[in-house]
PDB file of C-alpha atoms in Angstrom:
ATOM      1  CA  MET A   1     -33.441  65.369 -18.374  1.00 50.00           C
ATOM      2  CA  ALA A   2     -33.794  62.529 -20.828  1.00 55.00           C
ATOM      3  CA  GLU A   3     -37.298  61.526 -21.751  1.00 60.00           C
ATOM      4  CA  GLN A   4     -38.268  57.965 -21.145  1.00 66.00           C
ATOM      5  CA  GLN A   5     -39.548  56.206 -24.191  1.00 67.00           C
ATOM      6  CA  GLN A   6     -42.280  53.684 -23.764  1.00 66.00           C
ATOM      7  CA  LEU A   7     -41.841  50.512 -25.757  1.00 69.00           C
ATOM      8  CA  ASN A   8     -44.796  49.616 -27.897  1.00 69.00           C
ATOM      9  CA  PHE A   9     -45.131  45.866 -27.722  1.00 69.00           C
ATOM     10  CA  GLU A  10     -48.150  44.168 -29.192  1.00 75.00           C
ATOM     11  CA  LEU A  11     -48.747  40.483 -28.856  1.00 71.00           C
ATOM     12  CA  PRO A  12     -49.527  38.986 -32.247  1.00 75.00           C
ATOM     13  CA  GLU A  13     -53.057  37.859 -32.987  1.00 83.00           C
ATOM     14  CA  ILE A  14     -53.308  34.129 -33.350  1.00 84.00           C
ATOM     15  CA  ASP A  15     -55.984  31.794 -34.657  1.00 88.00           C
ATOM     16  CA  ALA A  16     -57.027  30.203 -31.364  1.00 89.00           C
ATOM     17  CA  GLU A  17     -58.534  27.038 -32.857  1.00 92.00           C
ATOM     18  CA  LEU A  18     -55.663  26.221 -35.226  1.00 93.00           C
ATOM     19  CA  THR A  19     -53.102  27.068 -32.554  1.00 93.00           C
ATOM     20  CA  ARG A  20     -54.872  24.809 -30.033  1.00 94.00           C
ATOM     21  CA  GLU A  21     -54.828  21.978 -32.579  1.00 95.00           C
ATOM     22  CA  ALA A  22     -51.116  22.510 -33.257  1.00 95.00           C
ATOM     23  CA  VAL A  23     -50.240  22.451 -29.546  1.00 96.00           C
ATOM     24  CA  GLU A  24     -52.422  19.372 -28.963  1.00 95.00           C
ATOM     25  CA  GLU A  25     -50.682  17.610 -31.861  1.00 96.00           C
ATOM     26  CA  VAL A  26     -47.254  18.319 -30.356  1.00 96.00           C
ATOM     27  CA  LEU A  27     -48.402  17.073 -26.942  1.00 96.00           C
ATOM     28  CA  SER A  28     -50.024  14.002 -28.498  1.00 95.00           C
ATOM     29  CA  ASN A  29     -46.834  13.119 -30.381  1.00 95.00           C
ATOM     30  CA  CYS A  30     -44.833  13.572 -27.192  1.00 95.00           C
ATOM     31  CA  LEU A  31     -47.104  11.190 -25.279  1.00 94.00           C
ATOM     32  CA  LEU A  32     -46.930   8.710 -28.145  1.00 93.00           C
ATOM     33  CA  TYR A  33     -43.123   8.798 -28.202  1.00 93.00           C
ATOM     34  CA  LYS A  34     -42.984   8.410 -24.415  1.00 92.00           C
ATOM     35  CA  THR A  35     -45.311   5.401 -24.324  1.00 90.00           C
ATOM     36  CA  ILE A  36     -44.565   3.485 -27.516  1.00 87.00           C
ATOM     37  CA  GLU A  37     -41.073   2.157 -27.986  1.00 83.00           C
ATOM     38  CA  TYR A  38     -39.484   2.415 -31.429  1.00 80.00           C
ATOM     39  CA  GLN A  39     -39.373  -0.979 -33.107  1.00 79.00           C
ATOM     40  CA  GLU A  40     -36.045  -1.488 -34.788  1.00 79.00           C
ATOM     41  CA  LYS A  41     -36.126  -2.540 -38.402  1.00 77.00           C
ATOM     42  CA  GLU A  42     -34.238  -5.572 -39.600  1.00 79.00           C
ATOM     43  CA  ALA A  43     -32.467  -6.021 -42.887  1.00 76.00           C
ATOM     44  CA  ASN A  44     -33.776  -8.559 -45.348  1.00 72.00           C
ATOM     45  CA  LEU A  45     -30.810 -10.844 -45.953  1.00 69.00           C
ATOM     46  CA  THR A  46     -32.537 -13.129 -48.463  1.00 67.00           C
ATOM     47  CA  PRO A  47     -32.163 -11.783 -51.978  1.00 64.00           C
ATOM     48  CA  ALA A  48     -35.275 -11.437 -54.103  1.00 62.00           C
ATOM     49  CA  TYR A  49     -34.905 -13.195 -57.450  1.00 65.00           C
ATOM     50  CA  ILE A  50     -37.272 -10.940 -59.292  1.00 66.00           C
ATOM     51  CA  PHE A  51     -35.988  -9.322 -62.442  1.00 64.00           C
ATOM     52  CA  LYS A  52     -36.525  -5.575 -62.302  1.00 63.00           C
ATOM     53  CA  GLU A  53     -35.820  -3.750 -65.524  1.00 67.00           C
ATOM     54  CA  HIS A  54     -34.519  -0.269 -64.853  1.00 66.00           C
ATOM     55  CA  GLN A  55     -31.828   2.069 -66.003  1.00 63.00           C
ATOM     56  CA  SER A  56     -28.626   2.501 -64.080  1.00 64.00           C
ATOM     57  CA  THR A  57     -28.461   5.607 -61.897  1.00 63.00           C
ATOM     58  CA  ASN A  58     -24.909   4.921 -60.741  1.00 59.00           C
ATOM     59  CA  LYS A  59     -26.207   5.158 -57.194  1.00 62.00           C
ATOM     60  CA  LYS A  60     -25.001   2.592 -54.720  1.00 60.00           C
ATOM     61  CA  SER A  61     -27.701   1.145 -52.516  1.00 65.00           C
ATOM     62  CA  ASP A  62     -26.906  -0.250 -49.113  1.00 70.00           C
ATOM     63  CA  SER A  63     -30.224  -1.062 -47.482  1.00 74.00           C
ATOM     64  CA  THR A  64     -28.541  -2.640 -44.466  1.00 77.00           C
ATOM     65  CA  ALA A  65     -26.626   0.570 -43.723  1.00 78.00           C
ATOM     66  CA  ASP A  66     -29.767   2.667 -44.286  1.00 79.00           C
ATOM     67  CA  ILE A  67     -31.691   0.525 -41.802  1.00 83.00           C
ATOM     68  CA  ALA A  68     -28.842   0.666 -39.259  1.00 82.00           C
ATOM     69  CA  ILE A  69     -28.723   4.460 -39.546  1.00 79.00           C
ATOM     70  CA  GLU A  70     -32.494   4.749 -39.074  1.00 81.00           C
ATOM     71  CA  ASN A  71     -32.361   2.402 -36.061  1.00 80.00           C
ATOM     72  CA  VAL A  72     -29.922   4.813 -34.400  1.00 79.00           C
ATOM     73  CA  ASP A  73     -31.338   8.143 -35.610  1.00 84.00           C
ATOM     74  CA  GLU A  74     -35.060   7.600 -35.016  1.00 88.00           C
ATOM     75  CA  PRO A  75     -34.885   6.797 -31.261  1.00 89.00           C
ATOM     76  CA  GLU A  76     -32.551   9.788 -30.789  1.00 91.00           C
ATOM     77  CA  ARG A  77     -34.943  12.062 -32.715  1.00 93.00           C
ATOM     78  CA  ARG A  78     -37.823  10.891 -30.503  1.00 92.00           C
ATOM     79  CA  ARG A  79     -35.805  11.402 -27.321  1.00 94.00           C
ATOM     80  CA  ARG A  80     -34.939  14.958 -28.388  1.00 95.00           C
ATOM     81  CA  TYR A  81     -38.571  15.681 -29.277  1.00 96.00           C
ATOM     82  CA  VAL A  82     -39.782  14.557 -25.835  1.00 95.00           C
ATOM     83  CA  ALA A  83     -37.038  16.582 -24.119  1.00 96.00           C
ATOM     84  CA  TRP A  84     -37.982  19.664 -26.206  1.00 96.00           C
ATOM     85  CA  VAL A  85     -41.643  19.407 -25.184  1.00 96.00           C
ATOM     86  CA  GLU A  86     -40.831  18.715 -21.525  1.00 96.00           C
ATOM     87  CA  ARG A  87     -38.513  21.759 -21.377  1.00 97.00           C
ATOM     88  CA  ALA A  88     -41.319  23.903 -22.798  1.00 97.00           C
ATOM     89  CA  VAL A  89     -43.867  22.563 -20.304  1.00 97.00           C
ATOM     90  CA  ASN A  90     -41.454  23.161 -17.430  1.00 97.00           C
ATOM     91  CA  ARG A  91     -41.382  26.872 -18.312  1.00 96.00           C
ATOM     92  CA  LEU A  92     -45.102  27.214 -17.482  1.00 96.00           C
ATOM     93  CA  SER A  93     -46.481  28.260 -14.102  1.00 95.00           C
ATOM     94  CA  ALA A  94     -47.157  25.515 -11.548  1.00 95.00           C
ATOM     95  CA  LYS A  95     -50.928  25.249 -12.233  1.00 95.00           C
ATOM     96  CA  GLU A  96     -50.464  25.365 -16.000  1.00 96.00           C
ATOM     97  CA  ARG A  97     -47.723  22.750 -15.854  1.00 96.00           C
ATOM     98  CA  GLN A  98     -49.846  20.484 -13.645  1.00 94.00           C
ATOM     99  CA  LEU A  99     -52.795  20.781 -16.027  1.00 95.00           C
ATOM    100  CA  ILE A 100     -50.738  19.984 -19.138  1.00 95.00           C
ATOM    101  CA  ILE A 101     -48.953  17.053 -17.523  1.00 94.00           C
ATOM    102  CA  GLU A 102     -52.086  15.531 -15.988  1.00 93.00           C
ATOM    103  CA  ARG A 103     -54.272  15.998 -19.063  1.00 93.00           C
ATOM    104  CA  TYR A 104     -51.913  15.557 -22.005  1.00 93.00           C
ATOM    105  CA  LEU A 105     -48.664  13.871 -20.958  1.00 93.00           C
ATOM    106  CA  LYS A 106     -49.673  11.070 -18.575  1.00 91.00           C
ATOM    107  CA  ASP A 107     -52.393   8.993 -20.178  1.00 86.00           C
ATOM    108  CA  GLN A 108     -54.147   9.086 -23.501  1.00 82.00           C
ATOM    109  CA  TYR A 109     -57.546   8.308 -21.960  1.00 87.00           C
ATOM    110  CA  ILE A 110     -57.747  11.057 -19.330  1.00 86.00           C
ATOM    111  CA  TYR A 111     -60.483  13.586 -19.971  1.00 86.00           C
ATOM    112  CA  ASP A 112     -60.866  17.199 -18.877  1.00 88.00           C
ATOM    113  CA  HIS A 113     -63.376  16.463 -16.127  1.00 88.00           C
ATOM    114  CA  HIS A 114     -61.015  13.901 -14.552  1.00 88.00           C
ATOM    115  CA  VAL A 115     -58.405  16.626 -14.234  1.00 89.00           C
ATOM    116  CA  TYR A 116     -60.489  19.552 -12.994  1.00 87.00           C
ATOM    117  CA  TYR A 117     -62.673  17.572 -10.590  1.00 88.00           C
ATOM    118  CA  GLY A 118     -60.134  14.911  -9.597  1.00 88.00           C
ATOM    119  CA  GLU A 119     -56.522  16.019  -9.784  1.00 85.00           C
ATOM    120  CA  MET A 120     -56.769  19.808  -9.567  1.00 88.00           C
ATOM    121  CA  GLU A 121     -60.102  20.270  -7.738  1.00 90.00           C
ATOM    122  CA  ILE A 122     -61.062  23.436  -9.632  1.00 92.00           C
ATOM    123  CA  SER A 123     -64.135  24.572 -11.532  1.00 93.00           C
ATOM    124  CA  PRO A 124     -64.510  23.871 -15.264  1.00 91.00           C
ATOM    125  CA  LYS A 125     -64.390  27.633 -15.925  1.00 94.00           C
ATOM    126  CA  LYS A 126     -61.088  28.035 -14.045  1.00 94.00           C
ATOM    127  CA  TYR A 127     -59.717  24.922 -15.805  1.00 92.00           C
ATOM    128  CA  LYS A 128     -60.557  26.379 -19.211  1.00 94.00           C
ATOM    129  CA  ALA A 129     -58.895  29.706 -18.362  1.00 94.00           C
ATOM    130  CA  ILE A 130     -55.707  27.996 -17.154  1.00 95.00           C
ATOM    131  CA  ARG A 131     -55.624  25.714 -20.216  1.00 94.00           C
ATOM    132  CA  GLU A 132     -56.055  28.619 -22.636  1.00 94.00           C
ATOM    133  CA  ARG A 133     -53.201  30.530 -20.981  1.00 94.00           C
ATOM    134  CA  ALA A 134     -50.999  27.426 -21.001  1.00 96.00           C
ATOM    135  CA  PHE A 135     -51.739  26.717 -24.667  1.00 95.00           C
ATOM    136  CA  TYR A 136     -51.037  30.340 -25.616  1.00 93.00           C
ATOM    137  CA  LYS A 137     -47.671  30.233 -23.857  1.00 94.00           C
ATOM    138  CA  LEU A 138     -46.785  26.785 -25.205  1.00 96.00           C
ATOM    139  CA  ALA A 139     -47.639  27.823 -28.754  1.00 95.00           C
ATOM    140  CA  PHE A 140     -45.034  30.586 -28.611  1.00 93.00           C
ATOM    141  CA  ILE A 141     -42.455  28.558 -26.691  1.00 95.00           C
ATOM    142  CA  LEU A 142     -42.746  25.665 -29.163  1.00 95.00           C
ATOM    143  CA  LYS A 143     -43.108  28.051 -32.124  1.00 94.00           C
ATOM    144  CA  VAL A 144     -46.302  26.397 -33.415  1.00 94.00           C
ATOM    145  CA  GLU A 145     -48.608  29.414 -33.142  1.00 91.00           C
ATOM    146  CA  VAL A 146     -50.832  30.123 -36.155  1.00 90.00           C
ATOM    147  CA  ARG A 147     -50.829  33.876 -36.677  1.00 89.00           C
ATOM    148  CA  ILE A 148     -53.660  35.841 -38.219  1.00 86.00           C
ATOM    149  CA  GLU A 149     -52.337  37.925 -41.080  1.00 80.00           C
ATOM    150  CA  LYS A 150     -53.666  41.465 -41.044  1.00 72.00           C
ATOM    151  CA  CYS A 151     -54.436  43.022 -44.412  1.00 65.00           C
ATOM    152  CA  GLN A 152     -53.323  46.615 -44.657  1.00 59.00           C
TER     153      GLN A 152
END
């Protein structure tokens, strides 16, 4: 009879405060990208008649093309960022997902007490427990966890 081997799986220790800050930064950027539209840059078509003494680098400069590329790439980068965060949030449990969406992804000026007394109707203690679990999961899903290095 073959012996069953038990897998030893330890969750890594993380710095809770730094990890919370990292997750909040990701969520804050996501909300910012969702609410503030990217303002396209425009090329300056009037030449500047200022003599600039410099050495030739043999590099061609096309500022109009650079601006056009940024005007296409930046909105796409923001769209992908928001989709990445939303996919991560959708992997959470229903309560965790509701908490993150209500508190961090709807409005910048919503506070914790609005969510736990208003939207979710739970106690502050229960809210904190759900948020900590959600942040822990999101940190690993988004790969922004700050690990504590053990000295051996």
